[in-house]
Short mmCIF file of C-alpha atoms and ligand atoms in Angstrom, two decimals:
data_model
loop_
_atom_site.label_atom_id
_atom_site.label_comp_id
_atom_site.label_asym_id
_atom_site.label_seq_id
_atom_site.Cartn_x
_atom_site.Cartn_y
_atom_site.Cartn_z
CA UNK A 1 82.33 120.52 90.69
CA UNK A 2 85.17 119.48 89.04
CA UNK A 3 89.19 118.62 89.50
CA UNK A 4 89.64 121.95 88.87
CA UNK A 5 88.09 123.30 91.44
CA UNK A 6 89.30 121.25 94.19
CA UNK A 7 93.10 121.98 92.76
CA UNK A 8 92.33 125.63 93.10
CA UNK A 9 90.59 125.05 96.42
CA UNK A 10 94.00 123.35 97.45
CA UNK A 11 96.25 125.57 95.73
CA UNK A 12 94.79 128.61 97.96
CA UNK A 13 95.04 126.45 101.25
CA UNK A 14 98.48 125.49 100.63
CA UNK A 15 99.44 129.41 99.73
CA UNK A 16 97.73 130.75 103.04
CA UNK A 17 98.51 127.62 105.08
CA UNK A 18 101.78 125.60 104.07
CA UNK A 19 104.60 127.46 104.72
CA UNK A 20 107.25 127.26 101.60
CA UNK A 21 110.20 125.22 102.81
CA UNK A 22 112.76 125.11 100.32
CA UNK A 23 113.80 121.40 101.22
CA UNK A 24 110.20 120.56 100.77
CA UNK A 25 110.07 122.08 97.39
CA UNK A 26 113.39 120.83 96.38
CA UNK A 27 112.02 117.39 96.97
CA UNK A 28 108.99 117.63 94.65
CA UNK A 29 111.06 119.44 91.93
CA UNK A 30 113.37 116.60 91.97
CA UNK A 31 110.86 113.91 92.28
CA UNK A 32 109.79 115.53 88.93
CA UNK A 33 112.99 115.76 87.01
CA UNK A 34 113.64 112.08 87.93
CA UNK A 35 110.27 111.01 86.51
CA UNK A 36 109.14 109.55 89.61
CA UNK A 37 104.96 109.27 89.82
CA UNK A 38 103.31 112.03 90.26
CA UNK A 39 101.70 110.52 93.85
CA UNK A 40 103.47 112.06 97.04
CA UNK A 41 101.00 113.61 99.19
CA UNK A 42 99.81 116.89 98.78
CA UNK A 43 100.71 119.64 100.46
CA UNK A 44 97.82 120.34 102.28
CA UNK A 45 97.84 116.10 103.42
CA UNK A 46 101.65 116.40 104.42
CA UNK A 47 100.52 119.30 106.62
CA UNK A 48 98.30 116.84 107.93
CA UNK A 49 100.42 113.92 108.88
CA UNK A 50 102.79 116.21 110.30
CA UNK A 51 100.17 117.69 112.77
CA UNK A 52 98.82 114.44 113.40
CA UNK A 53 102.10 113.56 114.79
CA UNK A 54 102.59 116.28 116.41
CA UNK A 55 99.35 115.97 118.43
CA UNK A 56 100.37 112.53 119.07
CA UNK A 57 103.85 113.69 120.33
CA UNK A 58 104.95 111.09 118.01
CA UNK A 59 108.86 109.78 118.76
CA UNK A 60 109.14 106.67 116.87
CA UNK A 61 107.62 106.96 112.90
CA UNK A 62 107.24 104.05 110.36
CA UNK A 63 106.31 104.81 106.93
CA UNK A 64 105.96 101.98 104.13
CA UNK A 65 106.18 103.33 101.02
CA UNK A 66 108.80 106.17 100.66
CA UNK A 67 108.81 107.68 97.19
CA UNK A 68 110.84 110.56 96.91
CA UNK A 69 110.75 111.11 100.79
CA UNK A 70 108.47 114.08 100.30
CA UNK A 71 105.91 112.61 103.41
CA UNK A 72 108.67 111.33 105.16
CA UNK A 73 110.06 114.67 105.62
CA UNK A 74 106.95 116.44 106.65
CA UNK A 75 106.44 113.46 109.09
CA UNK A 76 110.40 113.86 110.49
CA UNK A 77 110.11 117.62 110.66
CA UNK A 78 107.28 117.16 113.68
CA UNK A 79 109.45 114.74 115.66
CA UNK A 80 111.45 115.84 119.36
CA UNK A 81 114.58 115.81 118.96
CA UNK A 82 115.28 112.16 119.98
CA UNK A 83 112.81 110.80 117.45
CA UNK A 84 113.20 108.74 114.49
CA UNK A 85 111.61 107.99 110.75
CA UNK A 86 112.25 104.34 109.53
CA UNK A 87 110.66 104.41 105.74
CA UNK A 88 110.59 101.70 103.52
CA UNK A 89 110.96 101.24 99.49
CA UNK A 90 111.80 98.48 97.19
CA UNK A 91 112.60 100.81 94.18
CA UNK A 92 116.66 101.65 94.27
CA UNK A 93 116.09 104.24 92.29
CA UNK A 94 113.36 106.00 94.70
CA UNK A 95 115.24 104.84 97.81
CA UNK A 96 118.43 106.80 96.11
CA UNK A 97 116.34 110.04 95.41
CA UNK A 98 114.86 109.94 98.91
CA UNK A 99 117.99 110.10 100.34
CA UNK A 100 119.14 112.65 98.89
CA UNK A 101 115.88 115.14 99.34
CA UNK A 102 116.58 114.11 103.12
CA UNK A 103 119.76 114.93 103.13
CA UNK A 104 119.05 118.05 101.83
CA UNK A 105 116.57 118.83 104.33
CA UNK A 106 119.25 117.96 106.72
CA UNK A 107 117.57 115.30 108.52
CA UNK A 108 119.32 112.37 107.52
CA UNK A 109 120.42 111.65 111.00
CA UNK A 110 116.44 111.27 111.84
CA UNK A 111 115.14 109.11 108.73
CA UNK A 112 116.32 105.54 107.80
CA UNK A 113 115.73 104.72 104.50
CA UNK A 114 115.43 100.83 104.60
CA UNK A 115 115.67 99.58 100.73
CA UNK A 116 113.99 96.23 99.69
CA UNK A 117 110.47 94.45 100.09
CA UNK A 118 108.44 95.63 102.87
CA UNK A 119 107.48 93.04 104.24
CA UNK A 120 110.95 91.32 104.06
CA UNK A 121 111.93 94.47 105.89
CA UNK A 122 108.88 94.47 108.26
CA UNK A 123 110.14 90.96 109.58
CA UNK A 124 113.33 92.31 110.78
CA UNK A 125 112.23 95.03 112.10
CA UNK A 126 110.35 93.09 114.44
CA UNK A 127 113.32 90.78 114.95
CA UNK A 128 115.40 93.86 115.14
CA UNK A 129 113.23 95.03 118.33
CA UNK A 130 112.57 97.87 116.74
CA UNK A 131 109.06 98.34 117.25
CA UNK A 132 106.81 99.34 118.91
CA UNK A 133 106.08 102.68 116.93
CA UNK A 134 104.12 105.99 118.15
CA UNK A 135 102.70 106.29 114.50
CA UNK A 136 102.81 104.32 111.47
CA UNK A 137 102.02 105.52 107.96
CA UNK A 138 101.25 102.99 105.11
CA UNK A 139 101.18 103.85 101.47
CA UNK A 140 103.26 101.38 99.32
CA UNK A 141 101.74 98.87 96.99
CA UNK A 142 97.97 98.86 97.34
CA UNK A 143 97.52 94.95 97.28
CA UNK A 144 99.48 94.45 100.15
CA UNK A 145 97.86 97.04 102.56
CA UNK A 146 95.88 94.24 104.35
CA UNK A 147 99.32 92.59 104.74
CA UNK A 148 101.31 95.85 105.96
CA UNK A 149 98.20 96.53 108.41
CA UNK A 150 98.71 93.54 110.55
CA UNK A 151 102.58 93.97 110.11
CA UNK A 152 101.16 97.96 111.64
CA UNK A 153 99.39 96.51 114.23
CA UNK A 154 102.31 93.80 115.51
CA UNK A 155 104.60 96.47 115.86
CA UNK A 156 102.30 99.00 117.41
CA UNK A 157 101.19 99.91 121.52
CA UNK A 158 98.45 100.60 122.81
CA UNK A 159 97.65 104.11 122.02
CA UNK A 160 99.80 103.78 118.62
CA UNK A 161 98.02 105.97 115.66
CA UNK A 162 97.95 103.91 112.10
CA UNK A 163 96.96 105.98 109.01
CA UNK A 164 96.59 104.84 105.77
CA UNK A 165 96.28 106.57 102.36
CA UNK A 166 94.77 106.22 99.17
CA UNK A 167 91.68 103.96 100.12
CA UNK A 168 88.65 105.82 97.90
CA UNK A 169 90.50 105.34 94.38
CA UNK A 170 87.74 107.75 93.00
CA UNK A 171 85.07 105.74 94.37
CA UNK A 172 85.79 102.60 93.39
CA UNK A 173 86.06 101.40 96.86
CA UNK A 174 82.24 100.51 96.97
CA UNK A 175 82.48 98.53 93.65
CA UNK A 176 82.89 94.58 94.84
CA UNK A 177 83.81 93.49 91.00
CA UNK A 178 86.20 95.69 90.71
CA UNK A 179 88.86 93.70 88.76
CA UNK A 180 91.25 96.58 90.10
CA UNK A 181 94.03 94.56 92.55
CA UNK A 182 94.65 97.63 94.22
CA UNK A 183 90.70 98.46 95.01
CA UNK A 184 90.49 94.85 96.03
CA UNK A 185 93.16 95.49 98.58
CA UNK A 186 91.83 98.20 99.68
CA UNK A 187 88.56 96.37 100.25
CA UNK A 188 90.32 93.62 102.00
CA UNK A 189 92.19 95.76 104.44
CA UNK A 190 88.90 97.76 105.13
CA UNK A 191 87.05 94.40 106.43
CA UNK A 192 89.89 93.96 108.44
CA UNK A 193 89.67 97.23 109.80
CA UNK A 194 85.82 96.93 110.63
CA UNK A 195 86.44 93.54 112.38
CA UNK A 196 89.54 94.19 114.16
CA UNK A 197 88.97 94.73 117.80
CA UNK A 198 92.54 96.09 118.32
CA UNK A 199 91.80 99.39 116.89
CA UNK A 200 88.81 102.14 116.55
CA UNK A 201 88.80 103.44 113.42
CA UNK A 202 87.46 105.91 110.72
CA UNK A 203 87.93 106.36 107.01
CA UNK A 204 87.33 110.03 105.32
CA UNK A 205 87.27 111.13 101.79
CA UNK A 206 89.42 113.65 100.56
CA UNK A 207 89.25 116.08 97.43
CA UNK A 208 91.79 118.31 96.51
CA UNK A 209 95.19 118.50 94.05
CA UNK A 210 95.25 114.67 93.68
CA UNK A 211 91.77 114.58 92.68
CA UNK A 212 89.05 111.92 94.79
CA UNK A 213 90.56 109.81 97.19
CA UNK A 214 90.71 108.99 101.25
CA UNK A 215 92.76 108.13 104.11
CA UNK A 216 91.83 105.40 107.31
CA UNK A 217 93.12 106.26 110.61
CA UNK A 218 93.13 103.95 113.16
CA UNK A 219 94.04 104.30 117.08
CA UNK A 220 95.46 101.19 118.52
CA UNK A 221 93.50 100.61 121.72
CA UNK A 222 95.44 97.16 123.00
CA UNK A 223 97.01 94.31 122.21
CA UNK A 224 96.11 90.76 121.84
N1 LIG B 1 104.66 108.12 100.84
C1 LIG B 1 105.14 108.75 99.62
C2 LIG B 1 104.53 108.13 98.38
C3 LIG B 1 104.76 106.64 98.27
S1 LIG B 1 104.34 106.02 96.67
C4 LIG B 1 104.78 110.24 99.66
O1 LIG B 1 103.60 110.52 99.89
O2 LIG B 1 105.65 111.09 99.48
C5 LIG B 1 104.49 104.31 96.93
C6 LIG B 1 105.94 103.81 97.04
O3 LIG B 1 105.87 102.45 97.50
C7 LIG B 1 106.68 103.79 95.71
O4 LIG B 1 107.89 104.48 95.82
C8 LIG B 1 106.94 102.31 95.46
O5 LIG B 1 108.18 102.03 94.82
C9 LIG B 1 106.93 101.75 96.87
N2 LIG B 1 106.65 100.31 96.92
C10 LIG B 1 105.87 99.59 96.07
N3 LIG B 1 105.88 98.29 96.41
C11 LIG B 1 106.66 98.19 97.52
C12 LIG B 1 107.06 97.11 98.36
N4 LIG B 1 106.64 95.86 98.13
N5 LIG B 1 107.87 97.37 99.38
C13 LIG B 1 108.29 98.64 99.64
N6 LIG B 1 107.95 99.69 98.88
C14 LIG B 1 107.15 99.47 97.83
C1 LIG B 2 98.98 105.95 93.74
C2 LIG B 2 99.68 105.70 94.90
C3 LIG B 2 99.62 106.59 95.95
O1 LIG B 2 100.29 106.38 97.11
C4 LIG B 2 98.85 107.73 95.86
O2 LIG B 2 98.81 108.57 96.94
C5 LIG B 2 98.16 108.00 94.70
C6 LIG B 2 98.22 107.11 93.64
C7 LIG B 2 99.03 104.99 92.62
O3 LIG B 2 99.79 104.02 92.73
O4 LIG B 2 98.33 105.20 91.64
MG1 LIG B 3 99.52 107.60 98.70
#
């Protein structure tokens, strides 16, 4: 079984399954020409998040770690029509070409691009009163993902879904030495997952056009 396969495997989801939205593809192609990463979600994993908060009946959406917008507009296209995105980069240059794919998909009135630090933007937020959030996605800087859960869970409700991506790393996950900072936070924030008593949680593995990796989602169930 190789990369290959699970590409292909994705590839003919996404045809049967994922709708073509021109916005959407807009937003890769120019994620692309601008030489951003190669590391929005999927497809098939945008398709997720948005049903996720759609089952939720999500109103209120945080995402840390906005790219080229491509998850944030999957996430805003499930919202009502009083509900809002409020995504967060430190990269100008990202934060400029997420705008712009927004705009495009004509949802700038819905998203709120927030530029600078997270967790300098987390803070105000909170002092903002903008919390508490319906669903909160986190997939910034891998280090900090113990830091951005607890920021997740302060500005969460009972009931509030928290998802997080990337936490397999093909496997390295289970390796303690790892001298990788990013598996180490990943590591970190998963002990603080298993001992939190906030929140009942899972983590799954995931195959597919990005190659091996994994997602946690976590279900607030009260607050301290
Ligand atoms: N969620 C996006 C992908 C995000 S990639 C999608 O799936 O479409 C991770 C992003 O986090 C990058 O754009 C990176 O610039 C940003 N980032 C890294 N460190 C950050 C920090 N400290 N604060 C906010 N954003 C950060
Ligand atoms: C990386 C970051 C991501 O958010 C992702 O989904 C895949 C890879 C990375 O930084 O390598
Ligand atoms: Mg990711």
């Amino acid at each position: 079984m190789s990369n290959d396969t699970w590409s292909a495997v994705d590839s003919y989801f996404t045809d049967l399954l994922v709708q073509a939205d021109p916005a959407q593809d807009a937003a890769l192609e120019a994620i692309k020409a601008a030489g951003l990463p190669p590391i929005s979600v999927s497809p098939t994993q945008g398709k997720l998040l948005h049903l996720l908060a759609r089952m939720h009946r999500a109103r209120k959406v945080l995402e840390i770690g906005t790219l080229g917008g491509y998850s944030t507009i999957w996430l805003a296209r499930a919202l009502p029509a009083d509900g809002s995105v409020i995504t967060l980069e430190a990269d100008p240059r990202h934060a400029e070409i997420a705008r712009a794919n927004i705009a495009r998909a004509g949802i700038s009135h819905v998203v709120d691009v927030r530029l600078g630090p997270a967790i300098d933007t987390l803070r105000r937020l909170e002092a903002e009163g903008a919390a508490p959030f319906d669903l909160i996605f986190i997939d910034a800087d891998k280090p900090s993902t113990p830091e951005y859960f607890g920021w997740a869970l302060q500005l969460s409700r009972p009931g509030s879904l928290i998802i997080v991506d990337n936490i397999v790393r093909n496997g390295a996950i289970v390796d303690p030495a790892s001298r990788d900072e990013s598996v180490q936070g990943m590591r970190r924030f998963m002990s603080m997952l298993a001992s939190e008593p906030r929140v009942s949680a899972t983590a799954i593995q995931t195959v597919g056009a990005k190659g091996y990796d994994g997602f946690a989602l976590a279900v607030v169930s009260s607050r301290l």
